Coordinates of C-alpha atoms in Angstrom, one line a residue:
M653 CA 3.3 -5.4 -20.6
K654 CA 3.7 -5.4 -24.4
N655 CA 1.9 -6.1 -27.5
K656 CA -1.6 -5.6 -26.0
R657 CA -4.6 -4.0 -27.7
I658 CA -5.9 -1.4 -25.2
L659 CA -8.9 0.8 -25.3
V660 CA -8.3 4.0 -23.2
Y661 CA -11.8 5.1 -22.1
G662 CA -11.9 8.8 -21.1
M663 CA -9.4 11.5 -22.1
G664 CA -9.0 13.2 -18.7
K665 CA -5.9 13.2 -16.6
T666 CA -6.0 9.4 -16.1
G667 CA -6.6 8.6 -19.8
L668 CA -3.8 10.8 -21.0
S669 CA -1.4 9.2 -18.5
V670 CA -2.3 5.7 -19.8
V671 CA -1.6 6.9 -23.4
D672 CA 1.8 8.2 -22.3
A673 CA 2.7 5.1 -20.4
M674 CA 1.5 2.4 -22.8
N675 CA 1.7 3.9 -26.3
D676 CA 5.2 2.8 -27.2
D677 CA 4.8 -1.0 -26.8
N678 CA 1.1 -1.6 -27.4
T679 CA -1.7 -0.8 -29.8
L680 CA -4.0 1.9 -28.4
Y681 CA -7.5 3.0 -29.2
I682 CA -9.2 6.0 -27.5
Y683 CA -12.8 6.9 -26.7
D684 CA -14.6 9.6 -24.8
D685 CA -18.3 10.2 -24.4
D686 CA -17.5 13.8 -25.2
P687 CA -15.8 13.6 -28.7
S688 CA -14.3 17.1 -28.3
H689 CA -11.9 15.6 -25.6
L690 CA -10.3 13.3 -28.3
S691 CA -8.4 16.3 -29.7
L692 CA -6.2 16.1 -26.6
V693 CA -4.5 13.0 -28.0
S694 CA -2.3 12.6 -31.1
E695 CA -4.1 11.9 -34.3
D696 CA -1.9 8.9 -34.8
I697 CA -3.9 7.0 -32.1
P698 CA -7.2 5.8 -33.7
V699 CA -10.6 6.3 -32.2
Y700 CA -12.3 3.2 -31.0
E701 CA -15.0 2.0 -33.4
G702 CA -15.5 -1.6 -32.3
Q703 CA -12.0 -2.9 -33.0
E704 CA -10.9 -6.0 -31.0
V705 CA -9.2 -5.1 -27.7
D706 CA -7.7 -7.1 -24.9
F707 CA -8.9 -4.8 -22.1
V708 CA -10.2 -1.4 -21.3
V709 CA -8.6 1.2 -19.0
K710 CA -11.4 3.4 -17.7
S711 CA -11.0 6.8 -16.2
P712 CA -12.1 6.3 -12.5
S713 CA -15.0 8.8 -12.3
I714 CA -16.9 7.4 -15.4
P715 CA -19.8 5.2 -14.1
M716 CA -19.9 1.6 -15.3
D717 CA -23.3 2.1 -16.9
S718 CA -22.0 5.0 -19.0
G719 CA -21.7 5.1 -22.8
L720 CA -20.2 2.0 -24.4
L721 CA -19.2 0.3 -21.1
P722 CA -22.3 -1.9 -20.7
E723 CA -21.7 -3.2 -24.3
L724 CA -18.1 -3.9 -23.5
L725 CA -19.0 -5.8 -20.4
E726 CA -21.4 -7.9 -22.3
K727 CA -18.5 -8.9 -24.6
D728 CA -16.6 -10.0 -21.5
I729 CA -13.8 -7.5 -22.2
P730 CA -12.0 -6.7 -18.9
I731 CA -12.5 -3.1 -17.7
I732 CA -9.8 -2.0 -15.3
S733 CA -8.5 1.2 -13.6
D734 CA -5.1 2.8 -13.6
I735 CA -4.1 1.2 -10.3
E736 CA -4.8 -2.2 -11.7
L737 CA -2.6 -1.3 -14.7
A738 CA 0.1 0.1 -12.5
Y739 CA 0.2 -3.2 -10.5
H740 CA 0.8 -5.2 -13.7
I741 CA 3.5 -2.9 -15.2
S742 CA 5.6 -2.2 -12.0
E743 CA 8.5 -4.2 -10.6
C744 CA 7.7 -2.8 -7.1
E745 CA 6.8 -5.4 -4.5
N746 CA 5.7 -2.9 -1.8
F747 CA 2.4 -1.6 -3.1
I748 CA 0.7 0.2 -0.2
A749 CA -3.0 0.9 -0.9
I750 CA -4.9 3.3 1.3
S751 CA -8.6 3.8 1.0
G752 CA -11.6 4.9 3.0
T753 CA -14.3 7.6 3.0
N754 CA -12.3 10.1 5.1
G755 CA -8.7 10.3 6.2
K756 CA -7.1 8.5 3.3
T757 CA -5.3 11.6 2.0
T758 CA -3.8 12.4 5.4
V759 CA -2.7 8.8 5.9
T760 CA -1.2 8.6 2.4
D761 CA 0.7 11.9 2.8
L762 CA 1.9 11.2 6.3
L763 CA 3.0 7.6 5.5
Y764 CA 5.0 8.9 2.6
H765 CA 6.8 11.4 4.9
L766 CA 7.4 8.7 7.5
L767 CA 9.0 6.4 4.8
I768 CA 11.2 9.2 3.3
D769 CA 12.3 10.4 6.7
G770 CA 13.0 6.8 7.7
G771 CA 15.4 6.4 4.8
K772 CA 13.2 4.4 2.4
V773 CA 12.9 5.1 -1.3
A774 CA 9.2 5.9 -1.7
Y775 CA 6.8 7.3 -4.2
V776 CA 3.3 8.6 -3.7
G777 CA 0.4 8.9 -6.1
G778 CA -3.1 7.8 -7.1
N779 CA -6.2 9.7 -6.1
I780 CA -4.0 12.1 -4.2
G781 CA -3.5 14.0 -7.4
I782 CA -0.3 12.6 -8.9
G783 CA -0.7 10.0 -11.6
I784 CA 0.2 6.5 -10.5
L785 CA 1.5 5.1 -13.9
P786 CA 4.7 7.1 -14.3
I787 CA 5.9 6.4 -10.8
A788 CA 4.8 2.7 -11.0
K789 CA 7.1 2.3 -14.0
R790 CA 10.0 4.0 -12.2
A791 CA 9.7 2.2 -8.8
A792 CA 12.2 -0.6 -8.2
K793 CA 11.5 -3.9 -6.6
D794 CA 12.3 -2.9 -3.0
D795 CA 10.9 0.7 -3.2
C796 CA 7.6 1.7 -1.6
L797 CA 4.7 2.8 -3.7
V798 CA 2.1 4.6 -1.6
I799 CA -1.2 4.9 -3.4
E800 CA -4.4 6.7 -2.3
C801 CA -7.2 4.6 -3.9
S802 CA -10.7 5.9 -4.5
S803 CA -13.8 3.8 -4.6
F804 CA -13.9 4.6 -8.3
Q805 CA -10.5 3.0 -8.9
L806 CA -11.3 0.0 -6.7
E807 CA -14.6 -1.0 -8.2
T808 CA -12.9 -2.7 -11.2
V809 CA -10.2 -4.6 -9.3
V810 CA -9.3 -7.9 -10.9
D811 CA -5.7 -8.9 -9.8
F812 CA -4.6 -5.8 -7.8
K813 CA -2.9 -7.2 -4.7
P814 CA -1.2 -4.7 -2.5
K815 CA 1.4 -5.9 0.1
F816 CA -0.2 -3.4 2.6
A817 CA -3.8 -2.2 2.6
I818 CA -5.2 0.4 5.0
L819 CA -8.9 1.2 5.4
T820 CA -9.5 4.3 7.4
N821 CA -13.4 4.1 7.6
I822 CA -16.4 3.4 5.4
T823 CA -19.4 5.8 5.6
E824 CA -21.9 6.9 3.0
D825 CA -20.5 8.7 0.0
H826 CA -20.6 8.8 -3.8
L827 CA -24.0 7.3 -4.0
D828 CA -24.6 9.2 -7.3
H829 CA -21.9 7.0 -8.8
H830 CA -22.3 3.7 -6.9
K831 CA -26.1 3.8 -6.6
S832 CA -26.2 2.1 -3.2
I833 CA -24.2 2.1 0.1
E834 CA -23.7 -1.7 -0.4
A835 CA -22.0 -1.2 -3.8
Y836 CA -19.8 1.6 -2.3
R837 CA -18.7 -0.7 0.5
E838 CA -17.9 -3.5 -1.8
S839 CA -15.7 -1.3 -3.9
K840 CA -13.8 -0.2 -0.9
K841 CA -13.4 -3.8 0.3
N842 CA -11.7 -4.7 -3.0
V843 CA -8.6 -3.1 -1.7
Y844 CA -7.8 -6.3 0.2
K845 CA -9.9 -8.9 -1.7
N846 CA -6.8 -10.5 -3.3
Q847 CA -4.5 -10.4 -0.3
D848 CA -3.3 -13.6 1.5
D849 CA -1.6 -14.4 4.8
D850 CA 1.7 -12.9 3.6
D851 CA 0.1 -9.5 3.2
F852 CA -1.0 -6.9 5.7
L853 CA -4.4 -5.3 6.3
I854 CA -4.8 -2.4 8.7
L855 CA -8.3 -1.5 9.8
N856 CA -9.6 1.3 11.9
I857 CA -12.0 -0.5 14.3
D858 CA -13.4 2.7 15.8
D859 CA -15.5 2.6 12.6
P860 CA -18.4 0.1 13.3
Y861 CA -18.4 -1.4 9.8
L862 CA -14.7 -2.0 9.8
A863 CA -14.9 -3.4 13.3
L864 CA -17.3 -6.1 11.9
I865 CA -14.9 -6.8 9.1
G866 CA -12.0 -7.1 11.6
E867 CA -13.9 -9.7 13.7
G868 CA -14.1 -12.0 10.7
L869 CA -10.5 -11.5 9.6
E870 CA -8.0 -13.0 12.0
R871 CA -5.0 -11.7 10.1
A872 CA -6.2 -8.0 10.3
L873 CA -4.2 -5.5 12.3
V874 CA -6.5 -3.1 14.1
V875 CA -6.2 0.6 15.1
S876 CA -8.2 2.3 17.8
T877 CA -8.1 5.3 20.1
T878 CA -8.8 2.8 23.0
P879 CA -6.7 -0.2 24.1
I880 CA -7.0 -3.3 21.8
Q881 CA -6.8 -7.0 22.3
Q882 CA -4.8 -8.0 19.1
D883 CA -1.9 -6.7 17.0
G884 CA -2.2 -3.2 15.7
A885 CA -1.9 0.3 17.2
F886 CA -3.8 2.2 19.9
K887 CA -4.0 5.1 22.3
D888 CA -4.2 4.6 26.0
Q889 CA -4.4 7.5 28.5
D890 CA -3.0 10.0 25.9
K891 CA -0.1 7.8 25.0
L892 CA 0.3 6.1 21.6
Y893 CA 1.4 2.5 21.2
L894 CA 2.2 -0.1 18.5
A895 CA 1.5 -3.8 19.2
Y896 CA 3.0 -6.5 17.1
N897 CA 4.0 -10.1 17.6
G898 CA 3.0 -9.9 21.2
E899 CA 5.2 -6.9 21.9
V900 CA 3.7 -3.5 23.0
I901 CA 5.9 -0.6 21.9
Y902 CA 5.5 3.0 23.3
L903 CA 5.4 5.4 20.4
M904 CA 4.9 8.9 21.9
D905 CA 2.6 11.1 24.0
R906 CA -0.4 12.4 22.1
D907 CA 0.4 16.0 23.1
D908 CA 3.7 15.8 21.2
M909 CA 1.9 15.3 17.9
L910 CA 1.1 18.5 16.0
L911 CA -2.1 17.3 14.2
V912 CA -5.3 18.4 15.8
G913 CA -8.4 16.2 16.3
E914 CA -9.0 12.6 17.5
H915 CA -9.4 11.5 13.9
N916 CA -5.8 12.4 13.3
V917 CA -4.7 10.2 16.2
R918 CA -6.2 7.2 14.2
N919 CA -4.6 8.5 11.0
A920 CA -1.2 8.8 12.7
L921 CA -1.5 5.3 14.2
E922 CA -2.4 3.7 10.9
A923 CA 0.5 5.4 9.1
S924 CA 3.0 4.7 11.9
L925 CA 2.1 1.0 12.1
C926 CA 2.5 0.6 8.4
A927 CA 5.9 2.4 8.4
Y928 CA 7.0 0.2 11.3
L929 CA 6.1 -2.9 9.4
L930 CA 8.2 -1.6 6.5
G931 CA 11.2 -1.2 8.8
V932 CA 11.2 2.4 9.8
E933 CA 12.7 2.9 13.3
I934 CA 10.4 4.1 16.1
A935 CA 12.7 7.1 16.8
S936 CA 12.3 8.2 13.2
I937 CA 8.5 7.8 13.3
R938 CA 8.3 9.8 16.5
K939 CA 10.4 12.6 15.1
T940 CA 8.2 12.9 12.0
L941 CA 5.0 13.0 14.0
T942 CA 6.3 15.8 16.1
T943 CA 6.9 18.0 13.0
Y944 CA 4.2 16.9 10.5
R945 CA 1.6 19.6 10.1
G946 CA -0.8 17.9 7.7
K947 CA -1.9 18.0 4.1
R948 CA -3.1 21.2 2.4
H949 CA -6.9 21.6 2.4
R950 CA -7.3 19.1 5.3
M951 CA -7.9 21.0 8.5
E952 CA -5.4 23.5 7.3
F953 CA -4.9 26.5 9.6
V954 CA -5.2 29.7 7.6
I955 CA -5.1 32.8 9.9
S956 CA -5.9 34.1 13.3
R957 CA -7.2 37.6 13.9
D958 CA -8.7 39.3 17.0
G959 CA -9.3 35.9 18.7
I960 CA -10.9 34.3 15.6
D961 CA -9.2 31.2 14.0
V962 CA -9.8 30.3 10.4
Y963 CA -9.4 26.7 9.0
N964 CA -9.6 25.4 5.5
D965 CA -11.0 21.9 5.2
S966 CA -11.9 22.0 1.5
K967 CA -11.0 18.2 1.3
G968 CA -14.1 17.6 3.4
T969 CA -16.2 16.5 0.5
N970 CA -18.9 14.5 2.4
P971 CA -20.9 14.8 5.6
G972 CA -18.8 12.3 7.5
S973 CA -15.6 14.3 6.8
T974 CA -17.2 17.5 8.0
E975 CA -18.6 15.8 11.1
V976 CA -15.0 14.8 12.0
A977 CA -13.8 18.3 11.4
L978 CA -16.5 19.8 13.6
S979 CA -15.6 17.3 16.3
S980 CA -12.1 18.7 16.5
F981 CA -13.3 22.0 18.1
S982 CA -14.8 22.7 21.5
R983 CA -15.2 26.4 20.6
P984 CA -18.2 27.8 18.7
V985 CA -17.9 27.2 15.0
R986 CA -19.2 29.3 12.1
L987 CA -19.4 26.6 9.4
I988 CA -19.2 27.4 5.7
A989 CA -20.6 24.5 3.6
G990 CA -22.1 23.5 0.3
G991 CA -21.2 22.6 -3.3
Y992 CA -22.0 19.9 -5.8
D993 CA -24.9 17.6 -4.9
K994 CA -23.7 13.9 -4.7
G995 CA -27.0 12.7 -3.2
S996 CA -25.8 13.0 0.4
D997 CA -28.0 13.4 3.5
F998 CA -26.9 16.2 5.8
S999 CA -29.5 15.8 8.5
E1000 CA -27.5 13.6 10.9
L1001 CA -24.5 16.0 10.6
F1002 CA -26.6 19.0 11.6
K1003 CA -28.5 17.1 14.3
K1004 CA -25.2 16.0 15.9
H1005 CA -23.6 19.4 15.8
K1006 CA -26.5 21.8 16.2
D1007 CA -25.2 23.0 19.5
G1008 CA -21.6 23.6 18.2
I1009 CA -22.6 25.4 15.0
K1010 CA -22.9 29.0 16.0
G1011 CA -23.7 30.1 12.4
L1012 CA -24.2 28.1 9.2
Y1013 CA -23.3 29.7 5.8
V1014 CA -24.4 27.6 2.9
Y1015 CA -23.8 28.1 -0.8
G1016 CA -23.8 26.4 -4.2
Q1017 CA -25.9 23.6 -5.6
T1018 CA -26.8 22.1 -2.2
E1019 CA -27.6 25.4 -0.4
A1020 CA -31.4 24.9 -0.4
L1021 CA -31.2 21.3 0.8
M1022 CA -28.6 22.2 3.5
E1023 CA -30.7 25.1 4.7
K1024 CA -33.8 22.9 4.9
E1025 CA -32.1 20.0 6.7
A1026 CA -30.2 22.3 9.1
S1027 CA -33.4 24.1 10.0
E1028 CA -35.2 20.9 10.7
A1029 CA -32.2 19.8 12.9
G1030 CA -32.7 22.9 15.1
I1031 CA -30.0 25.2 13.8
E1032 CA -31.4 28.8 13.9
D1033 CA -28.6 31.0 12.5
I1034 CA -28.5 29.9 8.8
E1035 CA -27.8 32.1 5.8
A1036 CA -27.8 30.9 2.1
F1037 CA -25.7 32.4 -0.7
T1038 CA -24.9 31.7 -4.3
T1039 CA -21.1 31.8 -4.1
L1040 CA -18.3 30.9 -1.8
E1041 CA -17.1 34.5 -1.8
E1042 CA -20.5 35.7 -0.4
A1043 CA -20.7 33.0 2.3
T1044 CA -17.1 33.5 3.5
S1045 CA -17.4 37.2 3.6
R1046 CA -20.5 37.1 5.8
A1047 CA -19.0 34.5 8.1
M1048 CA -16.0 36.8 8.6
D1049 CA -18.2 39.8 9.3
D1050 CA -20.2 37.9 11.9
A1051 CA -17.4 36.2 13.8
V1052 CA -16.3 37.5 17.2
A1053 CA -13.4 36.6 19.5
G1054 CA -13.4 33.0 20.5
D1055 CA -15.1 31.8 17.3
V1056 CA -13.7 29.3 14.7
I1057 CA -14.5 29.9 11.1
L1058 CA -14.4 26.5 9.4
F1059 CA -14.7 25.9 5.7
S1060 CA -15.7 22.2 5.5
P1061 CA -18.1 21.9 2.6
A1062 CA -19.5 18.4 3.1
C1063 CA -19.9 18.3 -0.7
A1064 CA -17.8 17.9 -3.8
S1065 CA -16.5 21.0 -5.6
W1066 CA -17.6 20.4 -9.1
D1067 CA -20.6 22.8 -9.3
Q1068 CA -18.3 25.9 -9.2
F1069 CA -14.7 24.6 -9.1
K1070 CA -12.5 22.2 -10.9
N1071 CA -11.5 20.3 -7.8
Y1072 CA -11.2 20.7 -4.0
E1073 CA -7.7 22.2 -4.3
E1074 CA -8.9 25.1 -6.5
R1075 CA -11.8 25.6 -4.1
G1076 CA -9.5 25.6 -1.0
D1077 CA -7.1 28.0 -2.6
R1078 CA -10.0 30.3 -3.5
F1079 CA -11.2 30.2 0.1
K1080 CA -7.8 31.1 1.5
A1081 CA -7.5 33.9 -1.0
I1082 CA -10.8 35.4 0.0
V1083 CA -9.8 35.3 3.7
T1084 CA -6.4 36.8 3.2
Q1085 CA -7.6 39.5 0.9
K1086 CA -10.3 40.6 3.3
W1087 CA -8.1 40.5 6.4
S1088 CA -4.8 41.7 4.8

């Protein structure tokens, strides 16, 4: 892509990567709702003041009704995300787009490892924390480009057409940005809206909403923890199978996989099916699954002391994710939760797990709301704190042999931390310092 007039809207990590990737062969203009952020970019790039542009590349987290964006939309100027731009500038023909409310980071990371272990040339990026544009320019035609796609990135899809699309689930999240569950769902569905019969769509049909989508899409490959009637992947009596072109292929026994939790069975099936379709041998897939321990901050084991196990699930940024984490344990759980208020409802989470939550330690912007909804759900042992340090320290003091201490916030991190990685690292530091 050359000789385009591009407005880069937002000077965060995404905006800066667009400037780096596109500045040599195009005319760029920059804009940020906070003018102080413009100093991050060379003074040689002019600030947007109404100049004619061919399209806008928007940083994903900026709402479409923010700042100048409504005015630009009225002028019929296309507004796209970095994944759309990556699709247009890359020679790669194996775009693999993974989205969903929960599980997408694990599927993305696991699939990348399956491909690398299977001898493929693969790159990983997107919402997983690594900018997509540099690797999109580097990837060759037959390489594999594994992209974790957020709803923010997908809401502006125009031509983006991945060869493989995986949807892990769709539950309520980011309503502060999308305004409604319907708008959030539509953004997620954009991951496959341009696909045709030569492309692959993998759906987790244990999710009721995706099951409905799967019923209307004959070409969809389905994944479930129960036997299925069409091509896809499934579990049957603690054995994992792939099913494709009428052939059922034994993959492995569930107990030979290191990842804990039934949700990770689905994650492994989704990633394994995609790797198989890309030509990775079953033996290689099986070997990777027997050694893969998971992504940092996603059900990450931290320490065990005096019969107490501690897990870091800082990536659990919504109630649905925390619900899945809680479902992974049959032992009593002391849950540490709270953070930035995205407009989520926690009542169903607490109602479903009131018998399994031995103690609830809430903190941050949502501590009052969580305390109220947990109490109404019947949870009795609730304590509220200002900081993560205070909540974690009390949970550790209260825990006894047989307990699990689980940090799964059910909220974003932005009230007290830069991102969920910083938050998770802080949690682990608190634990290790106290029990060192």
